[in-house]
One Martini backbone bead per residue (centre of mass of N, CA, C, O) as a GRO file, in nm:
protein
  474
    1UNK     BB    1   6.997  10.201   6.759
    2UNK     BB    2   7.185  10.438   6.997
    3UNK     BB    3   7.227  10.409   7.306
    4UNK     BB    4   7.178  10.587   7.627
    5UNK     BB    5   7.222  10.520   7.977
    6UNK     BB    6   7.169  10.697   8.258
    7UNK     BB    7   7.203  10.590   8.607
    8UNK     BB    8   7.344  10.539   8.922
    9UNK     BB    9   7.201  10.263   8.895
   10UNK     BB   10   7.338   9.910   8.775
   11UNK     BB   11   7.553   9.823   8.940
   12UNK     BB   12   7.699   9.612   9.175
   13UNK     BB   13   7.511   9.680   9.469
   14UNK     BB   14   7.152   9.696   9.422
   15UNK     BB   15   6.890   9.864   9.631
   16UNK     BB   16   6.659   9.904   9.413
   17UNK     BB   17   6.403   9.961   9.143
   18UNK     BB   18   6.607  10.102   8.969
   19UNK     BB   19   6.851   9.918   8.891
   20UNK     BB   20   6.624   9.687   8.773
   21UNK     BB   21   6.521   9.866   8.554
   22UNK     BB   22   6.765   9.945   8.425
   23UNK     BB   23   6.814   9.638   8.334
   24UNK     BB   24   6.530   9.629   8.194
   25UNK     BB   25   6.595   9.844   7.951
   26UNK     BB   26   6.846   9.744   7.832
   27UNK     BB   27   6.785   9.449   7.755
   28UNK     BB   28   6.542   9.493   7.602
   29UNK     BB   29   6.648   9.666   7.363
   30UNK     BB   30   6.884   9.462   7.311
   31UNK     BB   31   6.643   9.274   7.182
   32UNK     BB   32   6.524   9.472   6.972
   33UNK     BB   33   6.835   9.586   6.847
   34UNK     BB   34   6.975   9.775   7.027
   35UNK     BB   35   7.227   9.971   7.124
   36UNK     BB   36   7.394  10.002   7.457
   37UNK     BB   37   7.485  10.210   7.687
   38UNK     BB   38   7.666  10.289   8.016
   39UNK     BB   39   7.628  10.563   8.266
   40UNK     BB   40   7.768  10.507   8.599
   41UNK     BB   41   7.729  10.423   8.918
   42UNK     BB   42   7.972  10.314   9.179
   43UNK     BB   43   8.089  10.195   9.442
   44UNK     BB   44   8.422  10.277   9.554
   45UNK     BB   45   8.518  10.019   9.656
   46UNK     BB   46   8.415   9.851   9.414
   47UNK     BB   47   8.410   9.593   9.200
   48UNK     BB   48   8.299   9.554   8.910
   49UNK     BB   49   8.040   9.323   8.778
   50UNK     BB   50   7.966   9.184   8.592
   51UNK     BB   51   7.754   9.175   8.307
   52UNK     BB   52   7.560   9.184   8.008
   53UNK     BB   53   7.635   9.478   7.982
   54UNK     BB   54   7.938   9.557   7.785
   55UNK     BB   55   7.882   9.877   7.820
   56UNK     BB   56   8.049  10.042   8.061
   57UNK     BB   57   8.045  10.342   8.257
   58UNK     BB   58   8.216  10.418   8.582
   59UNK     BB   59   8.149  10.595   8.902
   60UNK     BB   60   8.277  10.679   9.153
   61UNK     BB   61   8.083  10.629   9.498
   62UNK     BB   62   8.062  10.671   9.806
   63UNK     BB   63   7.810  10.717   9.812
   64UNK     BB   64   7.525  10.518   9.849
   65UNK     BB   65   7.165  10.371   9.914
   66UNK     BB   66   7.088  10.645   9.761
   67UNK     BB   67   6.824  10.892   9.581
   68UNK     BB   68   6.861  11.154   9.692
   69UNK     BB   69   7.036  11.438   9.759
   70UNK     BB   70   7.246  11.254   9.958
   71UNK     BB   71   7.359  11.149   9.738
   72UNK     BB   72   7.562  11.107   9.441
   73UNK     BB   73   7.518  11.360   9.222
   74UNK     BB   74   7.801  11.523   9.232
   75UNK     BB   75   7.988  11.279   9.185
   76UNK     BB   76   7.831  11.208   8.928
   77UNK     BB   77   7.938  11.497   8.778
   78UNK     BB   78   8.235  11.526   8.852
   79UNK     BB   79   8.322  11.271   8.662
   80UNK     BB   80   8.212  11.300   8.405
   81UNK     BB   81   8.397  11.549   8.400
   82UNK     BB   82   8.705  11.430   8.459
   83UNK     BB   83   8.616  11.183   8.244
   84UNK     BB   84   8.536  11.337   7.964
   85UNK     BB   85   8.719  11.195   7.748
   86UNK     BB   86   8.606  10.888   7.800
   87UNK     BB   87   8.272  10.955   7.807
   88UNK     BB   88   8.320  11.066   7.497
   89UNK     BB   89   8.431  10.803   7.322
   90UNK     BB   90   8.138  10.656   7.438
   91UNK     BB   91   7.868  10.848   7.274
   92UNK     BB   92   7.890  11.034   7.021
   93UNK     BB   93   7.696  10.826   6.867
   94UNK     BB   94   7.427  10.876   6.994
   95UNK     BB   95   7.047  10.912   6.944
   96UNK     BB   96   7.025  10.837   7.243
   97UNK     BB   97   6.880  10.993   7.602
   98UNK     BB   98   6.871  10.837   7.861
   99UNK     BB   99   6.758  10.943   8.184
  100UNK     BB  100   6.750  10.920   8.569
  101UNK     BB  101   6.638  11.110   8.693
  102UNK     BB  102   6.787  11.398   8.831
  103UNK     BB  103   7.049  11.286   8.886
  104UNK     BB  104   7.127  11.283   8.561
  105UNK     BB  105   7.131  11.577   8.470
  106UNK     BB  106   7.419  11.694   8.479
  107UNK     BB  107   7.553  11.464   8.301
  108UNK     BB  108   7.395  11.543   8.055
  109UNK     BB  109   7.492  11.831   8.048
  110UNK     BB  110   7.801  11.775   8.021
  111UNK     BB  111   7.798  11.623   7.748
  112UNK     BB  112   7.670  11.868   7.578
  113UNK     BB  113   7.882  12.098   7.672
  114UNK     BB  114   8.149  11.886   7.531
  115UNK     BB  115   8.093  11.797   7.248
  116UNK     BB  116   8.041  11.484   7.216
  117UNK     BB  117   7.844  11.471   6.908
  118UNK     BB  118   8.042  11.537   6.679
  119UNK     BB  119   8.006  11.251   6.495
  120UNK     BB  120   7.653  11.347   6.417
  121UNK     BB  121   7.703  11.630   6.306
  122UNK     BB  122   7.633  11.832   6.555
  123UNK     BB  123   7.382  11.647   6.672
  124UNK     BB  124   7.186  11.585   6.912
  125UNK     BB  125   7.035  11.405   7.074
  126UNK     BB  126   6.800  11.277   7.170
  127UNK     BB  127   6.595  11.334   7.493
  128UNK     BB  128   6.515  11.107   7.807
  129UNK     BB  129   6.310  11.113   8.071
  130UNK     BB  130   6.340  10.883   8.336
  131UNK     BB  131   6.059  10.866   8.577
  132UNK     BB  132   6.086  10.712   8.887
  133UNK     BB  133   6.026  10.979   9.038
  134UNK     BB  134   5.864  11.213   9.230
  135UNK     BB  135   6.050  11.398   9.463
  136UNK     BB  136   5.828  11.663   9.471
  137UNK     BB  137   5.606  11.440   9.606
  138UNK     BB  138   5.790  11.378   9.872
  139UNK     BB  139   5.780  11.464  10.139
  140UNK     BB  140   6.001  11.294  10.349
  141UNK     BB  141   6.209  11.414  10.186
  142UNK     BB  142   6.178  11.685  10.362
  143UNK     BB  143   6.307  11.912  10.584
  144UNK     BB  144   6.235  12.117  10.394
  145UNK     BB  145   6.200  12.368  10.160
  146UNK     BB  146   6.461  12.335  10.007
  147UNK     BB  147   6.409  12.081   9.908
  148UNK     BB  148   6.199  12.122   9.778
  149UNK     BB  149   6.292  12.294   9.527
  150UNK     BB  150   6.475  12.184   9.440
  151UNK     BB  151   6.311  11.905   9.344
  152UNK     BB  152   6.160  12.114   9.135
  153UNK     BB  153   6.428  12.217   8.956
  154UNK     BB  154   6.536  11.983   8.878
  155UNK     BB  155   6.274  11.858   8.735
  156UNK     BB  156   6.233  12.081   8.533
  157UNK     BB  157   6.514  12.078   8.371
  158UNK     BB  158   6.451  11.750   8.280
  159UNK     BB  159   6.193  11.871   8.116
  160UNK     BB  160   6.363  12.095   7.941
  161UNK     BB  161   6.603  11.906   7.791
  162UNK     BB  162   6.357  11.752   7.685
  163UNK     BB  163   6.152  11.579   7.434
  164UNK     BB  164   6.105  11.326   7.672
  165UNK     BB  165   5.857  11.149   7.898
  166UNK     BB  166   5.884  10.909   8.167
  167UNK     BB  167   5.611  10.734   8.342
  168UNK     BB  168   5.499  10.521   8.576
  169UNK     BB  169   5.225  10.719   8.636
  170UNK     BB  170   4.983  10.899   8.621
  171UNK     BB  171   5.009  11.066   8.883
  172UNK     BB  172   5.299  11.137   8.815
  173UNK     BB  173   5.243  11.294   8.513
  174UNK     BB  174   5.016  11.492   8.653
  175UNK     BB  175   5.218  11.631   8.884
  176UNK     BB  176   5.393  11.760   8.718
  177UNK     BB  177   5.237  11.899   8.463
  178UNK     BB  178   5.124  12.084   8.688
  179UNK     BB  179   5.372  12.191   8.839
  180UNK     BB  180   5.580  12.250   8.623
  181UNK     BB  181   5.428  12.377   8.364
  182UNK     BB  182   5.520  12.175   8.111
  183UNK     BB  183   5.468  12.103   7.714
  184UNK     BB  184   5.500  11.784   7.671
  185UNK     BB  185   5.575  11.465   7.567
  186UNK     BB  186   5.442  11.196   7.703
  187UNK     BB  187   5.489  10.859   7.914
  188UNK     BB  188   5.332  10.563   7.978
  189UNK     BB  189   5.528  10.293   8.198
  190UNK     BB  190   5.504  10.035   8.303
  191UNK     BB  191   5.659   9.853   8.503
  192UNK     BB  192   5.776   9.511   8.471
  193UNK     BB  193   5.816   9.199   8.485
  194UNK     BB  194   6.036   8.997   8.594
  195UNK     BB  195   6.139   8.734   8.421
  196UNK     BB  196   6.192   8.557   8.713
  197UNK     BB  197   5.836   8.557   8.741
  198UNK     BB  198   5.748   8.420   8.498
  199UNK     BB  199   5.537   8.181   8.545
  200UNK     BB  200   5.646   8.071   8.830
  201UNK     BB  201   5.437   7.999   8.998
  202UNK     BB  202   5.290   7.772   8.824
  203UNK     BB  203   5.489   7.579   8.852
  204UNK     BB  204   5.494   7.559   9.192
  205UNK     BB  205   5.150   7.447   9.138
  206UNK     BB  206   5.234   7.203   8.984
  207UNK     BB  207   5.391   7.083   9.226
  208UNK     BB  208   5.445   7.183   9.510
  209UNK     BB  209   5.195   7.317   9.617
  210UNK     BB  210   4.960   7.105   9.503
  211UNK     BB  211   5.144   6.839   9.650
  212UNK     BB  212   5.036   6.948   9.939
  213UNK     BB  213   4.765   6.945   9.927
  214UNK     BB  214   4.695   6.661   9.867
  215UNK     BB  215   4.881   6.542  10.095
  216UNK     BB  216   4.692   6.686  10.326
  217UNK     BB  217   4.416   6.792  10.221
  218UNK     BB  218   4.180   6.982  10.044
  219UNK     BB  219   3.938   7.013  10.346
  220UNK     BB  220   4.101   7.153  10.494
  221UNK     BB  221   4.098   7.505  10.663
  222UNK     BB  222   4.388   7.426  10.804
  223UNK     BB  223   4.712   7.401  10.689
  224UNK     BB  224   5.013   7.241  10.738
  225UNK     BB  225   5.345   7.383  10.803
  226UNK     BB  226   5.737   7.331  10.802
  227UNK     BB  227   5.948   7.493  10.893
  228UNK     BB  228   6.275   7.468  10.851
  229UNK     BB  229   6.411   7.666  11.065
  230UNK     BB  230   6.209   7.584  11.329
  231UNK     BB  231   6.010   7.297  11.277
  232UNK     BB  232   5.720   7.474  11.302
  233UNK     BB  233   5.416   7.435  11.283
  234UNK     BB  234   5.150   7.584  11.046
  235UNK     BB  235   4.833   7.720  10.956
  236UNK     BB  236   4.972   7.790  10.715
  237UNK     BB  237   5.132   7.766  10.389
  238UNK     BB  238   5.106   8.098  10.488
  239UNK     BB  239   5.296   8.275  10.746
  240UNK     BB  240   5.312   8.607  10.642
  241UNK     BB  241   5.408   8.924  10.731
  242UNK     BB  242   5.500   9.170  10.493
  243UNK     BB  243   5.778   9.391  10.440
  244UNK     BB  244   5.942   9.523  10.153
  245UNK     BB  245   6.130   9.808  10.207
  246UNK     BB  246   6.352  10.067  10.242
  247UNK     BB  247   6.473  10.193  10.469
  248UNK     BB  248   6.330  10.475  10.454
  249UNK     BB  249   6.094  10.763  10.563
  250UNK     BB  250   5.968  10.718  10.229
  251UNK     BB  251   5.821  10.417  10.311
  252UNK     BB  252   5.691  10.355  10.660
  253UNK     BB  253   5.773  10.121  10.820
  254UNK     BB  254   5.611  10.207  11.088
  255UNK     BB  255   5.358  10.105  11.010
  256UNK     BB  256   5.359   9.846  10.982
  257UNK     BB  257   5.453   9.784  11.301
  258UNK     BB  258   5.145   9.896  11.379
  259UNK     BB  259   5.012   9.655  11.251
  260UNK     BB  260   5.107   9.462  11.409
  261UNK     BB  261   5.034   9.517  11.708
  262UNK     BB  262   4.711   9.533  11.628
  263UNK     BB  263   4.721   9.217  11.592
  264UNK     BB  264   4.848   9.128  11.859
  265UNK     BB  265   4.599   9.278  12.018
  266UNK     BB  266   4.396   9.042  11.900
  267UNK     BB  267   4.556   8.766  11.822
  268UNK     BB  268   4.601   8.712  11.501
  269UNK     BB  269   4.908   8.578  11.520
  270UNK     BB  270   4.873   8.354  11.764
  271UNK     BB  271   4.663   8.218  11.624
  272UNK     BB  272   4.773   8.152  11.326
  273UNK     BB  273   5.138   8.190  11.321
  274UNK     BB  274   5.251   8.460  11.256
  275UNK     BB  275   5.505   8.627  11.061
  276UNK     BB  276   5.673   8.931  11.090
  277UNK     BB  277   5.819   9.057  10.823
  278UNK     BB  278   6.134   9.197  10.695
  279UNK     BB  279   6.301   9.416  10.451
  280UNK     BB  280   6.556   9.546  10.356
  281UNK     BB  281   6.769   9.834  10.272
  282UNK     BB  282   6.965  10.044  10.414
  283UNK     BB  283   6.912  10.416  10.381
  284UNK     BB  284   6.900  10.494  10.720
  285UNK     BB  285   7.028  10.355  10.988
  286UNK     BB  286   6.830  10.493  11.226
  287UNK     BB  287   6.583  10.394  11.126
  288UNK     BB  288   6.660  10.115  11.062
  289UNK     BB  289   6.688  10.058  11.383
  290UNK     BB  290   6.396  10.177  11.484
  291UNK     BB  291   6.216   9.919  11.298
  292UNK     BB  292   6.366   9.685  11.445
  293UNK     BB  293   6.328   9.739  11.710
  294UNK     BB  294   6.003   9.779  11.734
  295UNK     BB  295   5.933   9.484  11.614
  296UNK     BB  296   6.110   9.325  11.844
  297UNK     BB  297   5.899   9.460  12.089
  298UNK     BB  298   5.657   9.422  11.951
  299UNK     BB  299   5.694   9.039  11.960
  300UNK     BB  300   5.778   9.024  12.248
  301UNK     BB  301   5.529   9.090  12.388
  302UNK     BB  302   5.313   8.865  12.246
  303UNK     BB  303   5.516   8.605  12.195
  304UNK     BB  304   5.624   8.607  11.915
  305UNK     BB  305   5.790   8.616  11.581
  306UNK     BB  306   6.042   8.719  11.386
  307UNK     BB  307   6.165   8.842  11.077
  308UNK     BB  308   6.518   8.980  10.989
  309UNK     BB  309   6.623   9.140  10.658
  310UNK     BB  310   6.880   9.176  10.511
  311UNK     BB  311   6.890   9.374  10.222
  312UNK     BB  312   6.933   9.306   9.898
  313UNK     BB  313   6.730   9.060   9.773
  314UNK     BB  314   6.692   8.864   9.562
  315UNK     BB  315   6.465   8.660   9.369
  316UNK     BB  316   6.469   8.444   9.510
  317UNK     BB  317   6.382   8.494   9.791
  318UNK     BB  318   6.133   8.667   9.721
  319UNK     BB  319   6.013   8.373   9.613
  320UNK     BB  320   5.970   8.272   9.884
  321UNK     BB  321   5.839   8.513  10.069
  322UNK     BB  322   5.611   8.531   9.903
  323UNK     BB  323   5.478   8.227   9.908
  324UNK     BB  324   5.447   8.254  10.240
  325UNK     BB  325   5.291   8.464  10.203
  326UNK     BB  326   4.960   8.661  10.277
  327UNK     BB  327   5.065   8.957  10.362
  328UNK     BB  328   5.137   9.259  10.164
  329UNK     BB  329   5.275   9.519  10.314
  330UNK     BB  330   5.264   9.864  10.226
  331UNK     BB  331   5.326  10.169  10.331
  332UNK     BB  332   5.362  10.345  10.101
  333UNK     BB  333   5.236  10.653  10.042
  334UNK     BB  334   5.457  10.759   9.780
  335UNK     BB  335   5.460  10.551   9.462
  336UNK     BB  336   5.570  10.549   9.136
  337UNK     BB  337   5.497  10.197   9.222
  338UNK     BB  338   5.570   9.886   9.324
  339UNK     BB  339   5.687   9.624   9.217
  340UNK     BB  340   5.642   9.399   9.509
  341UNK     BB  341   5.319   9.395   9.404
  342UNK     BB  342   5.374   9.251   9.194
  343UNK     BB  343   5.532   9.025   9.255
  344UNK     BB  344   5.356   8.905   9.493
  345UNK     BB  345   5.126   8.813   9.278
  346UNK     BB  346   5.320   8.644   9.099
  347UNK     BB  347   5.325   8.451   9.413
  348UNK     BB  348   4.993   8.490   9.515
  349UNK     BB  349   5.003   8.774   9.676
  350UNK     BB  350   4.845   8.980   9.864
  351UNK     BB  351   4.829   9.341   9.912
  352UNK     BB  352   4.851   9.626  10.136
  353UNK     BB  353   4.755   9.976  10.001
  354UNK     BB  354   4.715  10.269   9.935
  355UNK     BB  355   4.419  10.477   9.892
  356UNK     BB  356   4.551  10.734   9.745
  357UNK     BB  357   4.668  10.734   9.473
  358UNK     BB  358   5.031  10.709   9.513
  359UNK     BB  359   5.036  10.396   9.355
  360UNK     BB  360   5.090  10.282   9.081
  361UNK     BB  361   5.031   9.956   9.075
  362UNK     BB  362   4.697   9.974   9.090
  363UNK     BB  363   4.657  10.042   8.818
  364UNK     BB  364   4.704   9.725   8.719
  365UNK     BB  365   4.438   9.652   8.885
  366UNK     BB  366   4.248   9.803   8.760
  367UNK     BB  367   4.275   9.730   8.478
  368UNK     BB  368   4.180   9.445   8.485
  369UNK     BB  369   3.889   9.482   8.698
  370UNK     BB  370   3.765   9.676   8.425
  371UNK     BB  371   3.779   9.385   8.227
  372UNK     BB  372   3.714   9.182   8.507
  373UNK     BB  373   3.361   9.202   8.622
  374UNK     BB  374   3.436   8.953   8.844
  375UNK     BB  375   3.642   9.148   9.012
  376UNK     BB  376   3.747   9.192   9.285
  377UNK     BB  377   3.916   9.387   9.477
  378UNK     BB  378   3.986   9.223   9.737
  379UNK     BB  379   4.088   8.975   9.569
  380UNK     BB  380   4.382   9.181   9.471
  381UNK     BB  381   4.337   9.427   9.646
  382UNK     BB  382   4.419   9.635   9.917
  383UNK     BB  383   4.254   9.929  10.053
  384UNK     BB  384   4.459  10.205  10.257
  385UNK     BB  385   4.528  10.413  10.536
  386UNK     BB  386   4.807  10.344  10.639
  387UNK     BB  387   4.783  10.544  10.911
  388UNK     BB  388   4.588  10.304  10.974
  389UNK     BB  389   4.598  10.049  11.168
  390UNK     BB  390   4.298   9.976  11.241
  391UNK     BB  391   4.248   9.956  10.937
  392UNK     BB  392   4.424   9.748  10.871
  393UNK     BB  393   4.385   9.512  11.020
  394UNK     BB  394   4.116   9.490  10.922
  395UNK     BB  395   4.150   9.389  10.672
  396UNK     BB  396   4.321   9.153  10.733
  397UNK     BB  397   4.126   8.996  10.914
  398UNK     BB  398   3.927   8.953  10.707
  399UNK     BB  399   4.097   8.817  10.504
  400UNK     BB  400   4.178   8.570  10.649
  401UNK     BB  401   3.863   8.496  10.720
  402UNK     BB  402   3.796   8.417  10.401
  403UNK     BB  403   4.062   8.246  10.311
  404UNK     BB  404   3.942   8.028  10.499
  405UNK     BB  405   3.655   7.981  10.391
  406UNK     BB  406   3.774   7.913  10.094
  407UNK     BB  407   3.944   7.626  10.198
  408UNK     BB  408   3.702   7.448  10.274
  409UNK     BB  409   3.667   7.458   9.996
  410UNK     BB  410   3.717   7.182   9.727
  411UNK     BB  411   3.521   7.337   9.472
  412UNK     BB  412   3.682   7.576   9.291
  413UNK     BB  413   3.596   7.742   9.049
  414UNK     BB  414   3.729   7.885   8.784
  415UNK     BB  415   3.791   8.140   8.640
  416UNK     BB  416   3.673   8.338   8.388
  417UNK     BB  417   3.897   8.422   8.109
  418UNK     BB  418   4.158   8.298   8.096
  419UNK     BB  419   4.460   8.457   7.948
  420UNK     BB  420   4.340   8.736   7.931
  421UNK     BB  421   4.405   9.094   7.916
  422UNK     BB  422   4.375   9.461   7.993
  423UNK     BB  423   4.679   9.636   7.875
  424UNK     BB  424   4.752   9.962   7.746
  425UNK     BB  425   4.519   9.934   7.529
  426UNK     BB  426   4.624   9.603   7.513
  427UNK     BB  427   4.636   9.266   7.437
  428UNK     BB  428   4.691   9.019   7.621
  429UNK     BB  429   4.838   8.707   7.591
  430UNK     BB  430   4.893   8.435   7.855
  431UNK     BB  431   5.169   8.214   7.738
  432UNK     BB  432   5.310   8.123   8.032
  433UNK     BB  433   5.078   7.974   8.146
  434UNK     BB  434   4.818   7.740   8.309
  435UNK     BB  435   4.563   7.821   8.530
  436UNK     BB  436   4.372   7.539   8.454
  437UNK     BB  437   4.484   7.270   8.525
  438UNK     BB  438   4.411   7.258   8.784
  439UNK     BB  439   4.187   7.047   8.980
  440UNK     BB  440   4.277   7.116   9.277
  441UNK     BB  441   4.207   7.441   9.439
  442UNK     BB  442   4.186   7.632   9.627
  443UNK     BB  443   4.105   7.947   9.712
  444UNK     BB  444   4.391   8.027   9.751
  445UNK     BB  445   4.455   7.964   9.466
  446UNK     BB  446   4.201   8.077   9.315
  447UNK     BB  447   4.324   8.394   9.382
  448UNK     BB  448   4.622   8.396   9.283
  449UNK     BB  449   4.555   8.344   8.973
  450UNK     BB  450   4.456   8.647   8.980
  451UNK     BB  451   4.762   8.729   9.057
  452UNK     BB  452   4.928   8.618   8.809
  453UNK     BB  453   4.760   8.737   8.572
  454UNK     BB  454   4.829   9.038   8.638
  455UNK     BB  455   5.149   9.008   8.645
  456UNK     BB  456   5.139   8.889   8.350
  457UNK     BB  457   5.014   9.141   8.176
  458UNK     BB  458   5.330   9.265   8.212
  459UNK     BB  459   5.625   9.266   8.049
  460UNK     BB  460   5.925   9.283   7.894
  461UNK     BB  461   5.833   9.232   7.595
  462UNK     BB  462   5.622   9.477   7.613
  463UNK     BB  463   5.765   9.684   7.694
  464UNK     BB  464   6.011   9.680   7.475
  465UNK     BB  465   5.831   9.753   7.247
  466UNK     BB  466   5.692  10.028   7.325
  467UNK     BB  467   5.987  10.194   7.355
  468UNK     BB  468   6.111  10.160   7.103
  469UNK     BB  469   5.853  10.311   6.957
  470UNK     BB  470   5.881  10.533   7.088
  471UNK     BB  471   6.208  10.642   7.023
  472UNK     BB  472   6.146  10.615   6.685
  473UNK     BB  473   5.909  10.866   6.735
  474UNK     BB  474   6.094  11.124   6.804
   0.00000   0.00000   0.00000
């Protein structure tokens, strides 16, 4: 089968979960036997860098590091326009378009307006609408009424050109079918773990992490270990309070800066020796400016320190901050998803996530939880509502005061059941590590292995799988 999948973000330097997922459906795709091309756009200053994908046509955008209104999307149908034989060229024969969020939408009426699949006999390839985000259900993004209109009417029309639509989460799948009122056939698709994730922590607790323990004492309840960039020892081999995510107001990153603040005024950081570390990349640059000011003057106020990383970090780098990490604190109100919950439990880090259903990634730790009545909730994820700082920190204070409980015992049974999980209505075997070998594991490390097999119970090659079978069948 031969695929187009169209979608503004995709070739470096990529800034968000969209950028990931696309290059994650082309490769899925790629390994299943199918032909991929990619229309998409890139950076106006940057050349292309190599990808492993080489079918690639690219529109330059001046806009970069946005996906909302304000994006290039209109840039992006505009090149399509301008650059339409070249464009057509490249797609005449594909199968089927799947095509990412409304940005891509104008792009795809485009093609299709142009003739561009007359080598086909004449017949349009399948479209399928791959909603990565409900944007009219994103408030913060809306600054007016005008806003909110829009993204319902783009929205609308991407449901309506296509023959099928793909949902990160039943929220989001409910919340379209509901709102836009449109009659056809969707499916929900996690978005799966990162290649680079699967079974990476279990390496790492079978040498460094586990050779740590060992070396230390694994019955001491508080163990140290030596920040290399600032030479101090601290009260636990992980000392980050974590937020990584997008800088801009429907991500909400100012909820997490005031979790901080009332953790300082109770104490909590300076006692245990936390780091709140912010990482993300910039969208919208007074917000991240306010978001940065904010945290570095609550932080000096209690005369601790904070560390912020700019930009998108690779794969490696959030694999060092989630190691490291004790809570990883998700501010967002309402994400499609949120990869970084799932990555995050994949290096043993448990997240602390809005409690109102409006973060697809719940869904895989509650369907883990339903298959594994022995797995409590909040063993595996914190849920609050992000608005109330209050409430947010006093969750975190008392895991950390279990954790700390936990780790005092040093022969912690392993949970049974390991290695089955059951998710998307199918049974998948965990063959990517084995999480019973370690025979002297922490409370929190045997806390880890349980989010360890969550996140790997939903890889690239059963997305790859999935999708597959969906696109053969429309």
């Amino acid at each position: 089968m031969k695929v187009l999948l169209v979608t503004m973000e995709f070739v470096d330097p990529i800034f968000s979960g969209n950028g990931v997922l696309s290059r994650m459906v082309c490769a899925g795709l790629e390994r299943e036997g199918h032909a991929v091309k990619i229309l998409c756009g890139r950076k106006w200053d940057i050349e292309m860098h190599p990808h492993q994908a080489l079918n690639i046509t690219t529109i330059p955008l001046t806009t970069w590091g946005r996906l909302d209104r304000e994006a290039g999307w209109e840039e992006f149908w505009k090149g399509a326009k301008d650059g339409n034989s070249l464009a057509c060229s490249d797609v005449d024969d594909v199968d089927v378009i799947l095509f990412v969020d409304w940005s891509s939408l104008l792009v795809v009426k485009q093609l299709l307006e142009s003739n561009c699949f007359s080598s086909s006999g004449g017949l349009n390839p399948k479209i399928v609408f791959m909603c990565f985000r409900v944007f009219s259900a994103s408030t913060s993004l809306h600054r007016n009424d005008d806003d909110l209109q829009f993204y319902k009417k783009m929205e609308q029309d991407s449901m309506l050109l296509s023959d099928h639509a793909v949902f990160l989460s039943r929220n989001d799948q409910a919340i379209m079918l509901r709102e836009e009122g449109v009659e056809m056939p969707t499916s929900i698709l996690f978005p799966p773990l990162r290649p680079e994730f699967v079974g990476w922590w279990c390496k790492q607790s079978g040498s460094t992490y586990a050779e740590f323990q060992k070396n230390n004492g694994s019955d001491k309840s508080m163990m140290t270990v030596t920040d290399n960039e600032s030479g101090k020892e601290r009260g636990h081999p992980r000392f980050r309070l974590l937020c990584c995510v997008r800088l801009s107001p429907e991500k909400h990153a100012l909820s997490f800066v005031n979790v901080v603040r009332v953790l300082c005024q109770r104490g909590v950081v300076q006692q245990l020796g936390l780091v709140p570390t912010l990482c993300g990349s910039e969208a919208d640059g007074d917000y991240a400016r306010l978001v940065k000011a904010t945290l570095r003057n609550v932080c000096d106020d209690c005369q601790c320190e904070c560390d912020i990383i700019d930009g998108f970090v690779t794969h490696n780098e959030l694999q060092r901050l989630f190691t490291e990490t004790l809570v990883n604190i998700h501010p967002s109100k309402n994400d499609a998803y949120g990869m970084t919950i799932v990555e995050a439990a994949a290096c043993g880090a448990i997240s602390l996530v809005s409690n109102d259903g409006s973060v697809g990634a719940v869904e895989l730790f509650e369907t883990f939880m339903k298959n594994n009545k022995e797995v409590s909730a909040n063993s595996c994820i914190l849920l609050e509502n992000v608005d109330d700082a209050e409430a947010c920190a006093s969750q975190i204070a008392a895991h950390l005061l279990q954790t700390a409980d936990e780790e005092s015992n040093a022969n912690v049974e392993p949970m049974e059941g390991k290695g089955t999980v059951t998710t998307m209505d199918k049974e998948w075997g965990d063959d990517h590590c084995d999480t019973d070998k370690e025979e002297s594991l922490s409370g929190y490390n045997s806390r880890s292995d349980t989010l360890v097999q969550i996140a790997n119970s939903w890889t690239q090659t059963q997305y790859a799988t999935a999708l597959s079978s969906l696109l053969l069948d429309i």
